[in-house]
């Protein structure tokens, strides 16, 4: 299977309006970090001291329950290896596909691709031909700039800039992979690269600067829930660094939830209780915005945003990173 696609020849030159500043290291108060809703206070900034009560976490959400600590594992587990769009075979108790204990994941099929090479029409064009175009939004609209591959979309969180994807991008997709280049201008706690949701009890998101409740520190977070289930979450003790392009991939394919950074597996959960199709018809599918109103909008640039039905393999992820 060919996972790349030819990019349009034209891309928008850099239009800089200077996000500029590296993240603040100011220390928020306990009320700001540990309030029940997070509303009304200053945004917590990555790198800040979290000297609050043990067992609590700064509010992402106006009431999201404290996580169960997750069950993410260190890299080095059973990685998917087949090439050419074949199903990913994950060894379990058995050793061959079809044997007990072996999970066969669906192959990845590209269904949405935003190159951001040209945003002059105020849309993020889907170049797959599926016409799943995104809409630029904000108090002023995001702009184009020189990206990792051609053009990129530059967003200023203070102007509440984001991209609205079409409804139902996860519907009837029991496995999904999201891949994108990102360059953070600031690292603000609970920012989002993406958040696909239909409200505060039904979501799937990636936060480059989330919160690790186990270690009481800021760190990358990947999570999903439905109204009936809060799944284990990936919570790391490191964030995605600012002012540098990084390649992010999230694979949500039951029973796995995987996070890759710059072509390498960073963390994996292997006991997800539901799949991506369980989120159903999501109508708030965003790049750069969270379902929770107190959370900051993303400040930074995004390039080559892709969504696949199915599970990208390790080799396919490496190919995307090396493009």
Tab-separated table of C-alpha atoms in Angstrom, residues 57-227:
chain	number	residue	atom	x	y	z
A	57	UNK	CA	-4.182	16.797	38.652
A	58	UNK	CA	-4.707	20.226	37.144
A	59	UNK	CA	-8.127	20.440	35.584
A	60	UNK	CA	-8.326	19.763	31.878
A	61	UNK	CA	-11.929	19.584	31.881
A	62	UNK	CA	-14.464	20.824	34.301
A	63	UNK	CA	-14.824	17.495	35.945
A	64	UNK	CA	-12.985	14.693	34.129
A	65	UNK	CA	-12.436	11.929	36.686
A	66	UNK	CA	-8.911	11.316	37.889
A	67	UNK	CA	-7.340	8.668	35.715
A	68	UNK	CA	-6.643	5.180	36.826
A	69	UNK	CA	-2.940	5.628	36.330
A	70	UNK	CA	-3.038	4.105	32.915
A	71	UNK	CA	-1.361	0.925	31.850
A	72	UNK	CA	1.007	2.259	29.273
A	73	UNK	CA	4.137	0.278	28.672
A	74	UNK	CA	7.635	1.176	27.673
A	75	UNK	CA	8.574	0.864	24.003
A	76	UNK	CA	9.822	-2.462	22.829
A	77	UNK	CA	6.649	-4.514	22.890
A	78	UNK	CA	5.325	-6.490	19.962
A	79	UNK	CA	5.513	-4.029	17.082
A	80	UNK	CA	3.597	-4.375	13.855
A	81	UNK	CA	5.903	-5.339	11.029
A	82	UNK	CA	4.146	-6.230	7.757
A	83	UNK	CA	4.569	-4.016	4.696
A	84	UNK	CA	2.446	-3.145	1.706
A	85	UNK	CA	-0.864	-2.620	3.482
A	86	UNK	CA	-1.135	-6.139	4.862
A	87	UNK	CA	-2.898	-6.616	8.191
A	88	UNK	CA	-0.681	-6.016	11.200
A	89	UNK	CA	-0.217	-9.263	13.107
A	90	UNK	CA	0.350	-8.743	16.815
A	91	UNK	CA	1.827	-11.780	18.607
A	92	UNK	CA	-0.031	-12.820	21.717
A	93	UNK	CA	-0.235	-16.223	23.290
A	94	UNK	CA	-0.009	-17.820	19.867
A	95	UNK	CA	2.448	-17.273	17.079
A	96	UNK	CA	0.511	-17.377	13.806
A	97	UNK	CA	-2.449	-15.418	12.508
A	98	UNK	CA	-5.640	-17.264	13.358
A	99	UNK	CA	-4.206	-18.896	16.466
A	100	UNK	CA	-5.552	-18.001	19.909
A	101	UNK	CA	-3.908	-14.919	21.389
A	102	UNK	CA	-3.006	-13.337	18.047
A	103	UNK	CA	-4.616	-10.005	17.130
A	104	UNK	CA	-4.813	-9.115	13.433
A	105	UNK	CA	-5.223	-5.357	13.005
A	106	UNK	CA	-6.834	-3.850	9.898
A	107	UNK	CA	-4.403	-2.305	7.384
A	108	UNK	CA	-4.176	1.483	7.207
A	109	UNK	CA	-6.079	3.210	4.390
A	110	UNK	CA	-5.624	6.968	3.989
A	111	UNK	CA	-8.987	8.763	3.997
A	112	UNK	CA	-8.110	12.365	4.982
A	113	UNK	CA	-4.972	14.384	4.190
A	114	UNK	CA	-4.383	18.083	4.808
A	115	UNK	CA	-1.094	19.286	3.332
A	116	UNK	CA	-1.757	22.939	4.325
A	117	UNK	CA	0.231	23.952	1.251
A	118	UNK	CA	-2.394	26.538	0.344
A	119	UNK	CA	-4.848	27.982	2.872
A	120	UNK	CA	-5.722	31.066	0.835
A	121	UNK	CA	-9.302	29.822	0.351
A	122	UNK	CA	-9.721	29.621	4.150
A	123	UNK	CA	-10.051	25.859	4.078
A	124	UNK	CA	-7.790	22.916	4.754
A	125	UNK	CA	-8.088	21.011	1.492
A	126	UNK	CA	-8.391	17.242	1.695
A	127	UNK	CA	-6.177	16.027	-1.145
A	128	UNK	CA	-7.386	12.400	-0.987
A	129	UNK	CA	-10.382	13.189	-3.186
A	130	UNK	CA	-12.808	12.319	-0.377
A	131	UNK	CA	-13.658	16.018	0.022
A	132	UNK	CA	-13.335	15.955	3.804
A	133	UNK	CA	-12.149	19.546	3.795
A	134	UNK	CA	-11.496	21.384	7.046
A	135	UNK	CA	-12.607	24.921	7.860
A	136	UNK	CA	-10.240	27.479	9.397
A	137	UNK	CA	-11.726	29.217	12.439
A	138	UNK	CA	-10.877	31.725	15.168
A	139	UNK	CA	-11.289	35.357	16.175
A	140	UNK	CA	-8.862	35.852	13.306
A	141	UNK	CA	-8.001	33.031	10.943
A	142	UNK	CA	-4.844	30.904	10.999
A	143	UNK	CA	-2.289	31.716	8.329
A	144	UNK	CA	0.121	29.838	6.099
A	145	UNK	CA	3.867	29.610	6.601
A	146	UNK	CA	6.832	27.578	5.425
A	147	UNK	CA	6.381	24.105	6.856
A	148	UNK	CA	8.191	20.827	7.248
A	149	UNK	CA	6.972	19.695	3.813
A	150	UNK	CA	5.902	22.619	1.645
A	151	UNK	CA	3.467	24.881	3.488
A	152	UNK	CA	2.075	24.607	7.009
A	153	UNK	CA	-0.752	26.092	9.054
A	154	UNK	CA	0.299	28.520	11.782
A	155	UNK	CA	-2.083	28.984	14.722
A	156	UNK	CA	-2.103	31.523	17.540
A	157	UNK	CA	-3.814	30.097	20.598
A	158	UNK	CA	-4.546	33.511	22.089
A	159	UNK	CA	-6.716	34.193	19.020
A	160	UNK	CA	-8.539	30.870	19.457
A	161	UNK	CA	-7.482	29.629	16.043
A	162	UNK	CA	-8.221	26.046	15.045
A	163	UNK	CA	-9.420	23.794	12.220
A	164	UNK	CA	-12.929	22.324	12.168
A	165	UNK	CA	-12.997	18.888	10.512
A	166	UNK	CA	-16.185	17.398	9.049
A	167	UNK	CA	-18.585	15.502	11.299
A	168	UNK	CA	-18.319	11.771	11.895
A	169	UNK	CA	-14.684	11.241	10.873
A	170	UNK	CA	-14.470	8.308	13.316
A	171	UNK	CA	-17.888	6.805	12.617
A	172	UNK	CA	-17.829	3.155	11.555
A	173	UNK	CA	-14.037	3.023	11.797
A	174	UNK	CA	-13.055	0.384	14.379
A	175	UNK	CA	-9.401	1.395	14.041
A	176	UNK	CA	-7.884	4.767	13.191
A	177	UNK	CA	-4.382	6.242	12.891
A	178	UNK	CA	-3.584	9.964	13.033
A	179	UNK	CA	-0.233	11.315	11.787
A	180	UNK	CA	1.010	14.904	11.683
A	181	UNK	CA	4.011	17.173	11.882
A	182	UNK	CA	3.821	19.741	14.684
A	183	UNK	CA	6.017	22.627	15.802
A	184	UNK	CA	4.899	24.130	19.099
A	185	UNK	CA	5.359	27.856	19.626
A	186	UNK	CA	4.359	27.541	23.275
A	187	UNK	CA	3.762	24.547	25.529
A	188	UNK	CA	0.590	25.189	27.509
A	189	UNK	CA	-0.938	22.549	29.771
A	190	UNK	CA	-3.795	20.657	28.129
A	191	UNK	CA	-3.250	22.074	24.637
A	192	UNK	CA	-4.391	19.804	21.797
A	193	UNK	CA	-3.008	18.679	18.490
A	194	UNK	CA	-6.381	17.058	17.860
A	195	UNK	CA	-9.591	16.430	19.775
A	196	UNK	CA	-12.419	14.417	18.184
A	197	UNK	CA	-15.526	14.537	20.357
A	198	UNK	CA	-19.265	14.967	20.725
A	199	UNK	CA	-19.114	16.481	24.196
A	200	UNK	CA	-17.292	16.124	27.502
A	201	UNK	CA	-18.048	12.422	27.945
A	202	UNK	CA	-17.146	11.197	24.458
A	203	UNK	CA	-13.705	12.015	23.059
A	204	UNK	CA	-10.347	10.951	21.634
A	205	UNK	CA	-7.466	13.410	21.912
A	206	UNK	CA	-3.727	14.001	21.814
A	207	UNK	CA	-2.261	16.658	24.114
A	208	UNK	CA	1.444	17.396	23.523
A	209	UNK	CA	1.525	19.150	26.919
A	210	UNK	CA	-0.892	17.233	29.111
A	211	UNK	CA	-0.571	16.006	32.684
A	212	UNK	CA	0.906	12.848	34.247
A	213	UNK	CA	-1.159	12.135	37.352
A	214	UNK	CA	1.178	9.324	38.435
A	215	UNK	CA	4.274	11.517	38.610
A	216	UNK	CA	2.517	14.854	39.195
A	217	UNK	CA	4.222	16.531	36.274
A	218	UNK	CA	3.403	17.864	32.832
A	219	UNK	CA	3.703	15.330	30.046
A	220	UNK	CA	2.261	14.177	26.752
A	221	UNK	CA	-1.145	12.557	27.109
A	222	UNK	CA	-3.236	10.395	24.774
A	223	UNK	CA	-6.732	9.434	25.855
A	224	UNK	CA	-10.169	8.259	24.794
A	225	UNK	CA	-13.498	7.756	26.511
A	226	UNK	CA	-17.144	7.067	25.805
A	227	UNK	CA	-20.130	7.838	28.042
